[in-house]
Amino acid sequence: MARLNKDIFASAFLIFFSIVMYIASNSIIKLTVSKVGADFVPKLIAIGMLILSVFYLISSVKQQIKSKSEAASKITPEKENNTEDKKKISPLSVLLTVGLLLLYIVLLPYIGFLITTTVYLFFQMYVLAAKTERRIVLFIGISIGTSILIYFIFKYVFYLMLPTGILG
């Protein structure tokens, strides 16, 4: 019960913080005439944080209502073994993820965004997926599609260039 109250307070604090952050980002001075100014990313983060915090609040309230109704009906739920429900994180996958991130950062300026991001996303999905859920063709498609989508969003919406590397 105390955990649920903490979740509600945390989500309310995050909602308040995101609103303050959005209001504060209006005071950022724009030094360019482009559509995307210095205030764009802080506003984008504040809006994203607000949306996620609202979902967090709704989820916390639903959990509290559910726990109160279970307590009122005096139905004690069976003790579940949480270790079976949760997927154990292996230290190897953590090390591989850190290694992949470092390799991505090092190779990005030399190889370029499209190739490096596609390869990184593929290997990251492969490392994080369970052995029974590794679908290589799907991972390749998602990696290529996501990289191209992000590249075009940055180039044609934000008017920002990403490292081209060997393709440039």
PDB file of C-alpha atoms in Angstrom:
ATOM      1  CA  MET A   1       0.000   0.000   0.000  1.00  0.00           C
ATOM      2  CA  ALA A   2       2.827   2.410   0.838  1.00  0.00           C
ATOM      3  CA  ARG A   3       4.443   1.633  -2.515  1.00  0.00           C
ATOM      4  CA  LEU A   4       1.281   2.664  -4.339  1.00  0.00           C
ATOM      5  CA  ASN A   5       1.095   5.963  -2.473  1.00  0.00           C
ATOM      6  CA  LYS A   6       4.718   6.651  -3.402  1.00  0.00           C
ATOM      7  CA  ASP A   7       3.886   5.942  -7.041  1.00  0.00           C
ATOM      8  CA  ILE A   8       0.996   8.399  -6.961  1.00  0.00           C
ATOM      9  CA  PHE A   9       3.097  11.107  -5.322  1.00  0.00           C
ATOM     10  CA  ALA A  10       5.984  10.477  -7.722  1.00  0.00           C
ATOM     11  CA  SER A  11       3.738  10.733 -10.763  1.00  0.00           C
ATOM     12  CA  ALA A  12       2.102  13.914  -9.425  1.00  0.00           C
ATOM     13  CA  PHE A  13       5.547  15.418  -8.825  1.00  0.00           C
ATOM     14  CA  LEU A  14       6.651  14.497 -12.349  1.00  0.00           C
ATOM     15  CA  ILE A  15       3.502  16.069 -13.815  1.00  0.00           C
ATOM     16  CA  PHE A  16       4.192  19.261 -11.862  1.00  0.00           C
ATOM     17  CA  PHE A  17       7.870  19.226 -12.863  1.00  0.00           C
ATOM     18  CA  SER A  18       7.089  18.750 -16.566  1.00  0.00           C
ATOM     19  CA  ILE A  19       4.653  21.687 -16.509  1.00  0.00           C
ATOM     20  CA  VAL A  20       7.259  23.895 -14.814  1.00  0.00           C
ATOM     21  CA  MET A  21       9.870  22.725 -17.318  1.00  0.00           C
ATOM     22  CA  TYR A  22       7.617  23.583 -20.265  1.00  0.00           C
ATOM     23  CA  ILE A  23       6.874  27.044 -18.864  1.00  0.00           C
ATOM     24  CA  ALA A  24      10.562  27.648 -18.141  1.00  0.00           C
ATOM     25  CA  SER A  25      11.521  26.631 -21.678  1.00  0.00           C
ATOM     26  CA  ASN A  26       9.491  29.566 -22.991  1.00  0.00           C
ATOM     27  CA  SER A  27      12.130  31.889 -21.530  1.00  0.00           C
ATOM     28  CA  ILE A  28      14.908  30.419 -23.699  1.00  0.00           C
ATOM     29  CA  ILE A  29      16.088  33.058 -26.136  1.00  0.00           C
ATOM     30  CA  LYS A  30      15.913  32.042 -29.804  1.00  0.00           C
ATOM     31  CA  LEU A  31      19.088  33.012 -31.616  1.00  0.00           C
ATOM     32  CA  THR A  32      18.137  31.580 -35.008  1.00  0.00           C
ATOM     33  CA  VAL A  33      15.359  32.185 -37.479  1.00  0.00           C
ATOM     34  CA  SER A  34      14.797  28.496 -38.177  1.00  0.00           C
ATOM     35  CA  LYS A  35      11.608  26.697 -37.217  1.00  0.00           C
ATOM     36  CA  VAL A  36      13.430  24.622 -34.644  1.00  0.00           C
ATOM     37  CA  GLY A  37      14.981  26.825 -31.978  1.00  0.00           C
ATOM     38  CA  ALA A  38      16.845  26.184 -28.773  1.00  0.00           C
ATOM     39  CA  ASP A  39      13.568  25.766 -26.898  1.00  0.00           C
ATOM     40  CA  PHE A  40      12.343  22.879 -29.055  1.00  0.00           C
ATOM     41  CA  VAL A  41      14.021  19.942 -27.297  1.00  0.00           C
ATOM     42  CA  PRO A  42      13.205  21.077 -23.732  1.00  0.00           C
ATOM     43  CA  LYS A  43       9.560  21.525 -24.743  1.00  0.00           C
ATOM     44  CA  LEU A  44       9.551  18.126 -26.452  1.00  0.00           C
ATOM     45  CA  ILE A  45      11.008  16.461 -23.357  1.00  0.00           C
ATOM     46  CA  ALA A  46       8.539  18.257 -21.081  1.00  0.00           C
ATOM     47  CA  ILE A  47       5.566  17.149 -23.199  1.00  0.00           C
ATOM     48  CA  GLY A  48       6.851  13.560 -23.340  1.00  0.00           C
ATOM     49  CA  MET A  49       7.442  13.526 -19.593  1.00  0.00           C
ATOM     50  CA  LEU A  50       3.951  14.918 -18.987  1.00  0.00           C
ATOM     51  CA  ILE A  51       2.314  12.239 -21.126  1.00  0.00           C
ATOM     52  CA  LEU A  52       4.273   9.418 -19.482  1.00  0.00           C
ATOM     53  CA  SER A  53       3.601  10.828 -16.002  1.00  0.00           C
ATOM     54  CA  VAL A  54      -0.138  10.925 -16.668  1.00  0.00           C
ATOM     55  CA  PHE A  55      -0.028   7.255 -17.733  1.00  0.00           C
ATOM     56  CA  TYR A  56       2.001   6.485 -14.597  1.00  0.00           C
ATOM     57  CA  LEU A  57      -0.577   8.262 -12.428  1.00  0.00           C
ATOM     58  CA  ILE A  58      -3.486   6.421 -14.047  1.00  0.00           C
ATOM     59  CA  SER A  59      -1.714   3.087 -13.608  1.00  0.00           C
ATOM     60  CA  SER A  60      -0.927   3.844  -9.949  1.00  0.00           C
ATOM     61  CA  VAL A  61      -4.498   4.858  -9.179  1.00  0.00           C
ATOM     62  CA  LYS A  62      -5.838   1.695 -10.849  1.00  0.00           C
ATOM     63  CA  GLN A  63      -3.430  -0.429  -8.803  1.00  0.00           C
ATOM     64  CA  GLN A  64      -4.493   1.290  -5.585  1.00  0.00           C
ATOM     65  CA  ILE A  65      -8.184   0.780  -6.380  1.00  0.00           C
ATOM     66  CA  LYS A  66      -7.496  -2.870  -7.177  1.00  0.00           C
ATOM     67  CA  SER A  67      -5.595  -3.428  -3.930  1.00  0.00           C
ATOM     68  CA  LYS A  68      -8.305  -1.693  -1.902  1.00  0.00           C
ATOM     69  CA  SER A  69     -11.025  -3.829  -3.487  1.00  0.00           C
ATOM     70  CA  GLU A  70      -9.022  -6.990  -2.742  1.00  0.00           C
ATOM     71  CA  ALA A  71      -8.538  -5.878   0.847  1.00  0.00           C
ATOM     72  CA  ALA A  72     -12.221  -5.019   1.198  1.00  0.00           C
ATOM     73  CA  SER A  73     -13.364  -8.387  -0.082  1.00  0.00           C
ATOM     74  CA  LYS A  74     -10.740 -10.024   2.154  1.00  0.00           C
ATOM     75  CA  ILE A  75      -9.462 -12.150  -0.665  1.00  0.00           C
ATOM     76  CA  THR A  76      -5.831 -12.777  -0.074  1.00  0.00           C
ATOM     77  CA  PRO A  77      -4.082 -13.297  -3.340  1.00  0.00           C
ATOM     78  CA  GLU A  78      -1.831 -16.302  -3.491  1.00  0.00           C
ATOM     79  CA  LYS A  79       1.807 -15.562  -3.066  1.00  0.00           C
ATOM     80  CA  GLU A  80       3.335 -15.519  -6.469  1.00  0.00           C
ATOM     81  CA  ASN A  81       6.898 -16.304  -7.138  1.00  0.00           C
ATOM     82  CA  ASN A  82       8.132 -13.048  -8.640  1.00  0.00           C
ATOM     83  CA  THR A  83      11.354 -14.589  -9.828  1.00  0.00           C
ATOM     84  CA  GLU A  84       9.432 -16.738 -12.286  1.00  0.00           C
ATOM     85  CA  ASP A  85       7.464 -13.779 -13.646  1.00  0.00           C
ATOM     86  CA  LYS A  86      10.451 -11.512 -14.041  1.00  0.00           C
ATOM     87  CA  LYS A  87      13.067 -12.224 -16.634  1.00  0.00           C
ATOM     88  CA  LYS A  88      16.470 -12.434 -15.016  1.00  0.00           C
ATOM     89  CA  ILE A  89      19.021 -10.034 -16.422  1.00  0.00           C
ATOM     90  CA  SER A  90      22.282 -11.732 -17.142  1.00  0.00           C
ATOM     91  CA  PRO A  91      25.515  -9.853 -16.497  1.00  0.00           C
ATOM     92  CA  LEU A  92      26.671 -10.844 -19.973  1.00  0.00           C
ATOM     93  CA  SER A  93      23.799  -8.990 -21.648  1.00  0.00           C
ATOM     94  CA  VAL A  94      24.567  -5.884 -19.579  1.00  0.00           C
ATOM     95  CA  LEU A  95      28.242  -6.016 -20.573  1.00  0.00           C
ATOM     96  CA  LEU A  96      27.356  -6.604 -24.214  1.00  0.00           C
ATOM     97  CA  THR A  97      24.966  -3.637 -24.153  1.00  0.00           C
ATOM     98  CA  VAL A  98      27.625  -1.341 -22.682  1.00  0.00           C
ATOM     99  CA  GLY A  99      30.134  -2.640 -25.232  1.00  0.00           C
ATOM    100  CA  LEU A 100      27.733  -2.087 -28.107  1.00  0.00           C
ATOM    101  CA  LEU A 101      27.010   1.464 -26.941  1.00  0.00           C
ATOM    102  CA  LEU A 102      30.712   2.286 -26.684  1.00  0.00           C
ATOM    103  CA  LEU A 103      31.380   0.787 -30.107  1.00  0.00           C
ATOM    104  CA  TYR A 104      28.447   2.759 -31.540  1.00  0.00           C
ATOM    105  CA  ILE A 105      29.800   6.030 -30.127  1.00  0.00           C
ATOM    106  CA  VAL A 106      33.311   5.348 -31.440  1.00  0.00           C
ATOM    107  CA  LEU A 107      32.251   4.245 -34.944  1.00  0.00           C
ATOM    108  CA  LEU A 108      29.471   6.808 -35.547  1.00  0.00           C
ATOM    109  CA  PRO A 109      31.675   9.631 -36.895  1.00  0.00           C
ATOM    110  CA  TYR A 110      33.658   7.302 -39.179  1.00  0.00           C
ATOM    111  CA  ILE A 111      31.012   4.963 -40.591  1.00  0.00           C
ATOM    112  CA  GLY A 112      28.019   7.301 -40.416  1.00  0.00           C
ATOM    113  CA  PHE A 113      24.603   7.350 -38.806  1.00  0.00           C
ATOM    114  CA  LEU A 114      22.646   5.085 -41.154  1.00  0.00           C
ATOM    115  CA  ILE A 115      25.028   2.134 -41.217  1.00  0.00           C
ATOM    116  CA  THR A 116      26.152   2.376 -37.578  1.00  0.00           C
ATOM    117  CA  THR A 117      22.624   2.758 -36.204  1.00  0.00           C
ATOM    118  CA  THR A 118      21.273  -0.103 -38.308  1.00  0.00           C
ATOM    119  CA  VAL A 119      24.029  -2.467 -37.160  1.00  0.00           C
ATOM    120  CA  TYR A 120      23.759  -1.291 -33.543  1.00  0.00           C
ATOM    121  CA  LEU A 121      19.979  -1.733 -33.396  1.00  0.00           C
ATOM    122  CA  PHE A 122      20.188  -5.217 -34.910  1.00  0.00           C
ATOM    123  CA  PHE A 123      22.805  -6.446 -32.441  1.00  0.00           C
ATOM    124  CA  GLN A 124      21.096  -4.747 -29.489  1.00  0.00           C
ATOM    125  CA  MET A 125      17.790  -6.459 -30.288  1.00  0.00           C
ATOM    126  CA  TYR A 126      19.605  -9.741 -30.757  1.00  0.00           C
ATOM    127  CA  VAL A 127      21.341  -9.437 -27.369  1.00  0.00           C
ATOM    128  CA  LEU A 128      18.185  -8.434 -25.485  1.00  0.00           C
ATOM    129  CA  ALA A 129      15.790 -10.945 -27.066  1.00  0.00           C
ATOM    130  CA  ALA A 130      15.249 -14.344 -25.505  1.00  0.00           C
ATOM    131  CA  LYS A 131      16.795 -17.179 -27.456  1.00  0.00           C
ATOM    132  CA  THR A 132      13.354 -18.463 -28.446  1.00  0.00           C
ATOM    133  CA  GLU A 133      12.240 -15.015 -29.644  1.00  0.00           C
ATOM    134  CA  ARG A 134      15.160 -14.126 -31.900  1.00  0.00           C
ATOM    135  CA  ARG A 135      13.707 -13.316 -35.308  1.00  0.00           C
ATOM    136  CA  ILE A 136      16.611 -12.161 -37.434  1.00  0.00           C
ATOM    137  CA  VAL A 137      14.572 -11.039 -40.459  1.00  0.00           C
ATOM    138  CA  LEU A 138      12.296  -8.955 -38.234  1.00  0.00           C
ATOM    139  CA  PHE A 139      15.284  -7.441 -36.420  1.00  0.00           C
ATOM    140  CA  ILE A 140      16.896  -6.479 -39.739  1.00  0.00           C
ATOM    141  CA  GLY A 141      13.674  -4.887 -40.982  1.00  0.00           C
ATOM    142  CA  ILE A 142      13.120  -2.916 -37.785  1.00  0.00           C
ATOM    143  CA  SER A 143      16.762  -1.784 -37.719  1.00  0.00           C
ATOM    144  CA  ILE A 144      16.753  -0.540 -41.317  1.00  0.00           C
ATOM    145  CA  GLY A 145      13.313   1.064 -41.066  1.00  0.00           C
ATOM    146  CA  THR A 146      14.033   2.828 -37.783  1.00  0.00           C
ATOM    147  CA  SER A 147      17.390   4.156 -38.967  1.00  0.00           C
ATOM    148  CA  ILE A 148      15.931   5.546 -42.191  1.00  0.00           C
ATOM    149  CA  LEU A 149      12.941   7.061 -40.387  1.00  0.00           C
ATOM    150  CA  ILE A 150      15.128   8.792 -37.793  1.00  0.00           C
ATOM    151  CA  TYR A 151      17.487  10.049 -40.516  1.00  0.00           C
ATOM    152  CA  PHE A 152      14.666  11.606 -42.548  1.00  0.00           C
ATOM    153  CA  ILE A 153      13.033  13.136 -39.469  1.00  0.00           C
ATOM    154  CA  PHE A 154      16.289  14.812 -38.485  1.00  0.00           C
ATOM    155  CA  LYS A 155      17.089  15.926 -42.049  1.00  0.00           C
ATOM    156  CA  TYR A 156      13.677  17.125 -43.277  1.00  0.00           C
ATOM    157  CA  VAL A 157      11.753  17.999 -40.111  1.00  0.00           C
ATOM    158  CA  PHE A 158      14.445  19.274 -37.749  1.00  0.00           C
ATOM    159  CA  TYR A 159      16.776  20.420 -40.576  1.00  0.00           C
ATOM    160  CA  LEU A 160      19.748  18.834 -38.808  1.00  0.00           C
ATOM    161  CA  MET A 161      22.447  16.750 -40.425  1.00  0.00           C
ATOM    162  CA  LEU A 162      23.595  13.496 -38.889  1.00  0.00           C
ATOM    163  CA  PRO A 163      27.098  12.063 -39.478  1.00  0.00           C
ATOM    164  CA  THR A 164      27.288  10.651 -43.000  1.00  0.00           C
ATOM    165  CA  GLY A 165      30.617   8.839 -42.589  1.00  0.00           C
ATOM    166  CA  ILE A 166      31.597   6.676 -45.549  1.00  0.00           C
ATOM    167  CA  LEU A 167      28.311   7.458 -47.357  1.00  0.00           C
ATOM    168  CA  GLY A 168      29.076  11.202 -47.468  1.00  0.00           C
TER     169      GLY A 168
END
